[in-house]
PDB file of C-alpha atoms in Angstrom:
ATOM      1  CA  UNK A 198       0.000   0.000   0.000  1.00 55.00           C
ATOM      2  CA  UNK A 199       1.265   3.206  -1.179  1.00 64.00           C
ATOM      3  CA  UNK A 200       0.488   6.107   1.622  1.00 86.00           C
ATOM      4  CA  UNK A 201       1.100   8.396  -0.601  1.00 93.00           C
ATOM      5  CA  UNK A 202      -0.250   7.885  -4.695  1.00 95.00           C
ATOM      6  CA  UNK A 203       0.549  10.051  -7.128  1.00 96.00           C
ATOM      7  CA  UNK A 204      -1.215  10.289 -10.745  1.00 96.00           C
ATOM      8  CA  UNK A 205      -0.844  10.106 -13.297  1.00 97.00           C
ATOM      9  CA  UNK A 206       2.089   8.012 -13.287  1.00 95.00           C
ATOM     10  CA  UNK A 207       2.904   9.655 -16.717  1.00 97.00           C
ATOM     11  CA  UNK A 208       1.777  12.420 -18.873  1.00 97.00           C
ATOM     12  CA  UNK A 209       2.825  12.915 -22.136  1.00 97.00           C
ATOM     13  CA  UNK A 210       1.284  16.445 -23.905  1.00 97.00           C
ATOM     14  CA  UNK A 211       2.295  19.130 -26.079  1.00 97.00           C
ATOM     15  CA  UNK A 212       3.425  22.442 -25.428  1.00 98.00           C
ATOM     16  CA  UNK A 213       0.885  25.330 -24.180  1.00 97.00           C
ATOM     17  CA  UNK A 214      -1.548  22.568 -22.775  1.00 98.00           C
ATOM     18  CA  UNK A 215      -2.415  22.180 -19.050  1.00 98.00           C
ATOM     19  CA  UNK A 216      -1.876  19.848 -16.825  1.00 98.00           C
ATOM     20  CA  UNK A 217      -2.729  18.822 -13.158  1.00 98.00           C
ATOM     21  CA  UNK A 218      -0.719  16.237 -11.414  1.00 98.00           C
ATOM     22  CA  UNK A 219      -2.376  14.372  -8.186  1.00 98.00           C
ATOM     23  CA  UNK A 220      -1.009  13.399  -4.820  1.00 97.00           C
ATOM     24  CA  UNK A 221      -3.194  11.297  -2.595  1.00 96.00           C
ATOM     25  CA  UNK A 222      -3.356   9.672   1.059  1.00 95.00           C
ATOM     26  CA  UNK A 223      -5.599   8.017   3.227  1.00 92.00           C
ATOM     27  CA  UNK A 224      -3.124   9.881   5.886  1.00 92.00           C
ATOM     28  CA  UNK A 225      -3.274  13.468   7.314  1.00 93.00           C
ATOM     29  CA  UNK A 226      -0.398  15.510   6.131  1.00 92.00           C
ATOM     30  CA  UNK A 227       1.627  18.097   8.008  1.00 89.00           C
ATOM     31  CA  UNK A 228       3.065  19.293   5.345  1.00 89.00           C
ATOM     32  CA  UNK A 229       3.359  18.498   1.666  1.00 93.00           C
ATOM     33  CA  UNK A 230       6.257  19.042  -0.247  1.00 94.00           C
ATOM     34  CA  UNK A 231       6.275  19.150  -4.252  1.00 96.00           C
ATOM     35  CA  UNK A 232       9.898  18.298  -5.729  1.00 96.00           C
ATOM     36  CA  UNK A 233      11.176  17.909  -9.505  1.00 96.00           C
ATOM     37  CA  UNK A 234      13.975  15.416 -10.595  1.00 93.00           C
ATOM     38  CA  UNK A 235      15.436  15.448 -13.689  1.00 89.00           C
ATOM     39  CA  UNK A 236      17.784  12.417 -14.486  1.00 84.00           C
ATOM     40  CA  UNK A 237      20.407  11.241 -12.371  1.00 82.00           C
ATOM     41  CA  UNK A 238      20.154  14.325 -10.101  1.00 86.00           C
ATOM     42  CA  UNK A 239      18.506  14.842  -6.869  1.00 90.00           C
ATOM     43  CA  UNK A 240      15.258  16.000  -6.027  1.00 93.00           C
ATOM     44  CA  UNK A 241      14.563  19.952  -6.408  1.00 92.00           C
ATOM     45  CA  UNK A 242      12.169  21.541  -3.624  1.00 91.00           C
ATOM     46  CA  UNK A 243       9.462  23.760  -5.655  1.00 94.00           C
ATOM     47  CA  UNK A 244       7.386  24.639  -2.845  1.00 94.00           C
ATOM     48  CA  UNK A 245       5.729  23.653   0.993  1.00 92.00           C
ATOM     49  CA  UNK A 246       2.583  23.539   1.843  1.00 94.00           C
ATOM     50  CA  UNK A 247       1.261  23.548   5.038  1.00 91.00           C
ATOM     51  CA  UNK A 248      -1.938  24.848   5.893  1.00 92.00           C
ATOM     52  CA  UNK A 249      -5.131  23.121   4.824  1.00 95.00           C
ATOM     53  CA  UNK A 250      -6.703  24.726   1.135  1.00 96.00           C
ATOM     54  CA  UNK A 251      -3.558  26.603   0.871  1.00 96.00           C
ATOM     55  CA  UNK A 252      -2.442  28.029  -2.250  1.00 98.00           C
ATOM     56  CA  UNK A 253       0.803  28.499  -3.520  1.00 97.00           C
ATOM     57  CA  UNK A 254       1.648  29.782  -6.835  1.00 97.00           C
ATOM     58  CA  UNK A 255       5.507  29.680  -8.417  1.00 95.00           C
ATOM     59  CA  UNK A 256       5.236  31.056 -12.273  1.00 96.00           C
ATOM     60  CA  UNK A 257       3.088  28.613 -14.132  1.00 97.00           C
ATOM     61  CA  UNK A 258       2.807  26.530 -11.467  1.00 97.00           C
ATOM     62  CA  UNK A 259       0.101  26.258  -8.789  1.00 98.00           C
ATOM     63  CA  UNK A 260       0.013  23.853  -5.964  1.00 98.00           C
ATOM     64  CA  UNK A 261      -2.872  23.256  -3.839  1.00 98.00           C
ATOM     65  CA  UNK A 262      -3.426  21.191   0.217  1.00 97.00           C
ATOM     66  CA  UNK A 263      -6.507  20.148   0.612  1.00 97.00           C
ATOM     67  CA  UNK A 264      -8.894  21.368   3.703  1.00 96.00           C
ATOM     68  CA  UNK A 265      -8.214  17.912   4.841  1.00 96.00           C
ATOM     69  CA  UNK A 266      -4.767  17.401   4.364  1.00 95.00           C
ATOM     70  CA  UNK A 267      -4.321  14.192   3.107  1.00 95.00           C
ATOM     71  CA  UNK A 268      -4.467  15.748  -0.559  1.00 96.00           C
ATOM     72  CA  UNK A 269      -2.238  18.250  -2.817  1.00 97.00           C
ATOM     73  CA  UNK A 270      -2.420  19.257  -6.465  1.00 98.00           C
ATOM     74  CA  UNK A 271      -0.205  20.474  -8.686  1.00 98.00           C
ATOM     75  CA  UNK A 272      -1.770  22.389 -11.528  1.00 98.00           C
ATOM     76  CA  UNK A 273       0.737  23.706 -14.466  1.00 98.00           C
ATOM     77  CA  UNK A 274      -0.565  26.145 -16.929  1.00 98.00           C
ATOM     78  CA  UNK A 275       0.964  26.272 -20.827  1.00 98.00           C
ATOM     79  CA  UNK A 276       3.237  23.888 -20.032  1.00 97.00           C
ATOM     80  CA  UNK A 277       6.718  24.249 -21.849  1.00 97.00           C
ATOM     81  CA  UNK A 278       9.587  21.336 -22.659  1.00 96.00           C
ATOM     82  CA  UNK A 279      11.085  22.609 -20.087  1.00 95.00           C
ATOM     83  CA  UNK A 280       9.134  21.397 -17.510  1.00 96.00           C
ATOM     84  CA  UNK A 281      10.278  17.928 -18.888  1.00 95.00           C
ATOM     85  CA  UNK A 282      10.447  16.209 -16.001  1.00 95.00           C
ATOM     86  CA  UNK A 283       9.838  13.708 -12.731  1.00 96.00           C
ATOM     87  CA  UNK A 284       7.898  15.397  -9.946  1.00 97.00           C
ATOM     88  CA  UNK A 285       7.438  14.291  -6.767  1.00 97.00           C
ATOM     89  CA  UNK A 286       5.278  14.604  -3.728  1.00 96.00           C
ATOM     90  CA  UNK A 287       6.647  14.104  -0.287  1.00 95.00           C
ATOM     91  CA  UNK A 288       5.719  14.772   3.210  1.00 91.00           C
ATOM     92  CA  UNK A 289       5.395  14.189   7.008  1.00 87.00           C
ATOM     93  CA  UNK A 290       2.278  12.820   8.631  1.00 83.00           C
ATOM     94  CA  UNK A 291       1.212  14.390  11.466  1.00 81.00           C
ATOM     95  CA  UNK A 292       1.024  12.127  13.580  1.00 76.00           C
ATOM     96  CA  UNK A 293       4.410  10.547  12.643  1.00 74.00           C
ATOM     97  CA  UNK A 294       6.840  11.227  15.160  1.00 72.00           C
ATOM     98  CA  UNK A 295      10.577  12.341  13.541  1.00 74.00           C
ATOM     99  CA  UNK A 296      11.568  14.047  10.477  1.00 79.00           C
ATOM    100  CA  UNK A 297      11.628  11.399   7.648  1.00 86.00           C
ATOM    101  CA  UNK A 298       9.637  12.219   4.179  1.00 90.00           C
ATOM    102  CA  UNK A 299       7.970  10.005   2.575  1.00 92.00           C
ATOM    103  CA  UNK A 300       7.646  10.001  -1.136  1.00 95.00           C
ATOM    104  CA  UNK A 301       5.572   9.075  -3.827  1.00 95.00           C
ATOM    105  CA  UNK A 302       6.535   7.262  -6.415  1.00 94.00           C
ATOM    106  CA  UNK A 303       6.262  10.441  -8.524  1.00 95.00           C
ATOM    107  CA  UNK A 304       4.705  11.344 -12.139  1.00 97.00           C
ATOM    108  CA  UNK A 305       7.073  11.790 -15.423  1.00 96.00           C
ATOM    109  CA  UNK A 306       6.126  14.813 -17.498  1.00 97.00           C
ATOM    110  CA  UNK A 307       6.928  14.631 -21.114  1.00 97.00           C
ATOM    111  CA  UNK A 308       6.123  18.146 -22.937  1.00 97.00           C
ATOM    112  CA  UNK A 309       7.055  18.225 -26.434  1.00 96.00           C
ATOM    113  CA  UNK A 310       7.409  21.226 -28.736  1.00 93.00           C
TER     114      UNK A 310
ATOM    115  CA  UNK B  46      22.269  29.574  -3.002  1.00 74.00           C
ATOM    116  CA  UNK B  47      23.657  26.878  -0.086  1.00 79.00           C
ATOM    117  CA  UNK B  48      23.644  23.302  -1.486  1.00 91.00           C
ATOM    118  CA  UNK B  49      24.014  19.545  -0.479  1.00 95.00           C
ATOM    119  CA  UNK B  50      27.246  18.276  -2.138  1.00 96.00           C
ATOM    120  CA  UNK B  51      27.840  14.621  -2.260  1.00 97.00           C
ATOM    121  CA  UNK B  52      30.666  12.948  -3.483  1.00 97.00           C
ATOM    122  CA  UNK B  53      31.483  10.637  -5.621  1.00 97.00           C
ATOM    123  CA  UNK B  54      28.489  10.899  -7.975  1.00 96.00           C
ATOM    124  CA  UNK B  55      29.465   7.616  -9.546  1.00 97.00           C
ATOM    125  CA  UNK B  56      30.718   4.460  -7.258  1.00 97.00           C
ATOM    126  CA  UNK B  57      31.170   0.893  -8.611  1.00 98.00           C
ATOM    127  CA  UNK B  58      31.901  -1.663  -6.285  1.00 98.00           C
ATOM    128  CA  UNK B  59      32.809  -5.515  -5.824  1.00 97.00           C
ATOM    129  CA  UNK B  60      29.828  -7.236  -3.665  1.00 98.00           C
ATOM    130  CA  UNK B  61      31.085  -7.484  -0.217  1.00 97.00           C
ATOM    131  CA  UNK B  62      33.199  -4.680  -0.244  1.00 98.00           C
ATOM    132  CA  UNK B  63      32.765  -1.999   2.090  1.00 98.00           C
ATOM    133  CA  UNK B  64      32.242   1.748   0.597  1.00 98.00           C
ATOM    134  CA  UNK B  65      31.738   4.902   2.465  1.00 98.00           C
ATOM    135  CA  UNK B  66      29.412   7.519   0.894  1.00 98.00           C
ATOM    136  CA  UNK B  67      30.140  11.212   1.469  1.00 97.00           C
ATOM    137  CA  UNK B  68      27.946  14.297   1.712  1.00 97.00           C
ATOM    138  CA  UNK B  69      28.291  18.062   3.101  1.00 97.00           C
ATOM    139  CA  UNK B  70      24.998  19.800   4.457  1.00 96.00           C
ATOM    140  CA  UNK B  71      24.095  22.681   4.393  1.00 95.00           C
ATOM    141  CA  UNK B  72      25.699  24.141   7.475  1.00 91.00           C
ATOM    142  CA  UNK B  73      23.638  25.729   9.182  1.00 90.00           C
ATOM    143  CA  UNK B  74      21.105  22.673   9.155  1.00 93.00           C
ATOM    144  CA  UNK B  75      21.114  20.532  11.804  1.00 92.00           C
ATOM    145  CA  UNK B  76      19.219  17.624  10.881  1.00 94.00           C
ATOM    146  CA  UNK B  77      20.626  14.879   7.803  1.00 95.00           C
ATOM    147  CA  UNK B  78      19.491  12.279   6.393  1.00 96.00           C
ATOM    148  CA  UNK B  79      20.276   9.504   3.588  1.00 98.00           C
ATOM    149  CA  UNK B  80      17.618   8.554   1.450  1.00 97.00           C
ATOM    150  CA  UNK B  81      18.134   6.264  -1.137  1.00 97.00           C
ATOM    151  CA  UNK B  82      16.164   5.262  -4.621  1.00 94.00           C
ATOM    152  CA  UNK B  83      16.053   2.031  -6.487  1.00 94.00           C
ATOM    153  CA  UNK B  84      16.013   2.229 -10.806  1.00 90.00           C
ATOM    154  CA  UNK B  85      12.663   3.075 -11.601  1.00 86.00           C
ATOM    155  CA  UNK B  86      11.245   3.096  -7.880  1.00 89.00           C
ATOM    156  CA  UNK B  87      10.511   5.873  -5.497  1.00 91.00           C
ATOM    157  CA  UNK B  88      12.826   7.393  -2.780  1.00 94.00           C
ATOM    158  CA  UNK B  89      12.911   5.716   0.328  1.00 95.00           C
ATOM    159  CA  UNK B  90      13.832   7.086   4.131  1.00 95.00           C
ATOM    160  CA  UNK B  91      17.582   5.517   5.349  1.00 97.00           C
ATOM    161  CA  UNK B  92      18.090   7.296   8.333  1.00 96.00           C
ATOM    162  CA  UNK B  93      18.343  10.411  10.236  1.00 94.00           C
ATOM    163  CA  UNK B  94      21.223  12.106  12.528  1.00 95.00           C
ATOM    164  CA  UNK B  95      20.605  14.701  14.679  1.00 93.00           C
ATOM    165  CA  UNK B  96      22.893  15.641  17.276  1.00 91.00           C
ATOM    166  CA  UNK B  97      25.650  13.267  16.675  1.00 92.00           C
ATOM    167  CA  UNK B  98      22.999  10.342  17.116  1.00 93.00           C
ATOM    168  CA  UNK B  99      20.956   8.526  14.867  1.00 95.00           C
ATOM    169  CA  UNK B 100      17.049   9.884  15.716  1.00 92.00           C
ATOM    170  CA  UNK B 101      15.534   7.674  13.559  1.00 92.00           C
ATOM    171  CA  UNK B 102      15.915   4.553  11.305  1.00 93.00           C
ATOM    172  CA  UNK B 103      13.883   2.618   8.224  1.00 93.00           C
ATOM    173  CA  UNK B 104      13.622  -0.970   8.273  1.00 93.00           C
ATOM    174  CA  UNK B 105      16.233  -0.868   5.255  1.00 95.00           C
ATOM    175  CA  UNK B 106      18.907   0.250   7.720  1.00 97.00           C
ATOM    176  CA  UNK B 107      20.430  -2.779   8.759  1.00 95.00           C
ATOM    177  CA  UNK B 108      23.554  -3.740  10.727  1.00 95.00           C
ATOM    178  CA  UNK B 109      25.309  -3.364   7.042  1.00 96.00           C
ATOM    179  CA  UNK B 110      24.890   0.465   7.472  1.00 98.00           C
ATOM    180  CA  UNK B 111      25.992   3.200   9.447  1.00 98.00           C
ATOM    181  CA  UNK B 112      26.295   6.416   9.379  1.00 97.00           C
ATOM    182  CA  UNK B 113      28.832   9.274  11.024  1.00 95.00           C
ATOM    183  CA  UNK B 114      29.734  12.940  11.391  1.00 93.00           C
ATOM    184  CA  UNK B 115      33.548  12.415  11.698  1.00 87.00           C
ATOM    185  CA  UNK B 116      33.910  16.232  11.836  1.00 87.00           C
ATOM    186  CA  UNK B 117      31.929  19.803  11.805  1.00 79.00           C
ATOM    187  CA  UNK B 118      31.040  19.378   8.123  1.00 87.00           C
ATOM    188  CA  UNK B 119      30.902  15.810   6.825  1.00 93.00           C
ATOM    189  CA  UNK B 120      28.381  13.187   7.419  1.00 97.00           C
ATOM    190  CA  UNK B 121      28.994   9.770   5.984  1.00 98.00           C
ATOM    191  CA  UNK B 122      26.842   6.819   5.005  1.00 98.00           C
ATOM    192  CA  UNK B 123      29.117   3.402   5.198  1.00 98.00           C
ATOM    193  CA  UNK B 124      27.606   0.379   3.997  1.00 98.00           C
ATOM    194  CA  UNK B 125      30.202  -2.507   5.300  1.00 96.00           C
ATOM    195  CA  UNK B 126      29.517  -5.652   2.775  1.00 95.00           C
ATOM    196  CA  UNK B 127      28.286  -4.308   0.218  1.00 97.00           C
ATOM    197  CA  UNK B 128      25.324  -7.047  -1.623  1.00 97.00           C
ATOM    198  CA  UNK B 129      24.150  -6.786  -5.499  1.00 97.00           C
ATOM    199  CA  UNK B 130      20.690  -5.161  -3.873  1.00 96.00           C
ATOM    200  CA  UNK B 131      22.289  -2.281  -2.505  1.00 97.00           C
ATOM    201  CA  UNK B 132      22.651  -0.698  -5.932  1.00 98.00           C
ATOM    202  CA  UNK B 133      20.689   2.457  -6.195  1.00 97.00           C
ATOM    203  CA  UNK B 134      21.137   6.134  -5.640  1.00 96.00           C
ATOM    204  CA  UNK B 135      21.683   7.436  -2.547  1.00 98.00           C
ATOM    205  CA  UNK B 136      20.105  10.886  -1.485  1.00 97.00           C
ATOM    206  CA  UNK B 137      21.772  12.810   2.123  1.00 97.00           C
ATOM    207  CA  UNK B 138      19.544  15.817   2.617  1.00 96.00           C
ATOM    208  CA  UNK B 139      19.379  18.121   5.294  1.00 94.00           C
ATOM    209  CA  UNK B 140      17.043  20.093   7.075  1.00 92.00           C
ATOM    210  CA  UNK B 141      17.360  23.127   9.350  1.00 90.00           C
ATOM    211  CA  UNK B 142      14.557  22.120  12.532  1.00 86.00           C
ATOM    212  CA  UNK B 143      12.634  19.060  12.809  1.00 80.00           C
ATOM    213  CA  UNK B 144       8.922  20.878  11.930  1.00 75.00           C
ATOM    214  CA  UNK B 145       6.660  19.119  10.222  1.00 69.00           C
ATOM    215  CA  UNK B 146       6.636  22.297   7.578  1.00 72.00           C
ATOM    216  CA  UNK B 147      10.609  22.161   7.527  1.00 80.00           C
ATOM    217  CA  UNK B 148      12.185  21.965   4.017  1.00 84.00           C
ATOM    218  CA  UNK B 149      14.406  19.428   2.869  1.00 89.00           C
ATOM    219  CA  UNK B 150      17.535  19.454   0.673  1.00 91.00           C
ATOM    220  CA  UNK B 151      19.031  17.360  -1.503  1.00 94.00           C
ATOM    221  CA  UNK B 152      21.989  16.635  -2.998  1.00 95.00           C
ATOM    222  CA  UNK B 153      22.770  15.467  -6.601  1.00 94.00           C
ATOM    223  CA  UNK B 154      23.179  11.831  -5.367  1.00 96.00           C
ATOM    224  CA  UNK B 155      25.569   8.865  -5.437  1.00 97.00           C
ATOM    225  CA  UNK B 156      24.957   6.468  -8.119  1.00 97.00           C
ATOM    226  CA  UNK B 157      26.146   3.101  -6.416  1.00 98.00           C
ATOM    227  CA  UNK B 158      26.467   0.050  -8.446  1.00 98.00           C
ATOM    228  CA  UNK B 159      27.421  -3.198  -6.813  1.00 98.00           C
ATOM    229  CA  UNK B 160      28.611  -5.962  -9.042  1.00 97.00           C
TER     230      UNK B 160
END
């Protein structure tokens, strides 16, 4: 059982189109946090969220916590190649004692020209 | 912009052998950690260090690994016989409190391979 799933799993579209990736738990969040990974790097933080229906907006991105927070959303608008990429959602539950993440198992984002 | 660095980015290695994995925080964090990610699956929680302890441990951390600050800047993941299922990359990321809103940062990884 995943506690955290994350779809799609991969999204291929063309440039200028929209897209929303989903992160989903049966778990109450502390905090959510979105990350991108390109190949044989690291993950990238893009943004925290931490507050239930929080918004956060970076660019073309938007990333939403849901009122519950077990849920997050990221929403990209006129999507470039550029944001080619894995992207990941990670966080804390709250009632997990300690500091370790967990991750989902991510979505790959193809955007072609 | 403060980074993770991790060194080496590439590691091959004989099964059984021992290899020692090497990462800088950032320094004014105070929490680390070693993640580490399997081809094609997701990252998974190693370990954390806090204090010059271990706070907390996965199931995946066995008596093969351990981990050490040897001085103010280093912190070191050490796998001692190393097995073919250990290949992956391996994440250290650090964090500057333990709050659940704290943000975590990675470095650019170790890409182990065990043959």
């Amino acid at each position: 059982t995943q506690l955290l799933e994350q779809s799609p799993q991969f999204l291929s579209i063309q440039e200028g189109e929209n897209l929303t990736v989903y992160c989903n738990s049966s778990s109450v969040f502390s905090s959510l946090q979105w990350y991108r990974q390109e190949p044989g790097e690291g993950p990238v933080l893009l943004v925290t969220v931490v507050t239930g229906g929080e918004v956060k907006k970076l660019k073309r991105l938007t990333f939403q916590f849901g009122d519950a927070r077990k849920d997050s959303s990221l929403h990209i608008t006129a999507a470039q190649p550029g944001d080619t990429g894995l992207y990941l959602c990670a966080g804390k539950r709250a009632n997990q004692a300690g500091t370790a993440l967990i991750f989902g198992k991510g979505t790959t984002l193809s955007v072609s020209s | 912009e403060p980074e993770v660095t991790q060194t080496p980015s590439h590691q091959v290695t004989q099964m059984g052998q021992e290899v020692i994995l090497r990462c800088v925080p950032i320094s004014n964090h105070l929490y680390f950690y070693w993640y580490r990610q399997i081809l094609g699956q997701k990252v998974e929680f190693l370990v954390s260090f806090y204090n010059n302890e271990i706070s907390e441990k996965s199931e995946i951390f066995d008596d093969q690994f351990s981990v050490e600050r040897p001085d103010g800047s280093n912190f070191t993941l050490k796998i001692r016989s190393t097995k073919l299922e250990d290949s992956a990359m391996y994440f250290c990321a650090s964090t500057r409190t333990d709050l659940g809103n704290t943000e975590a940062f990675f470095g650019q990884g170790t890409r182990l391979t065990v043959v």
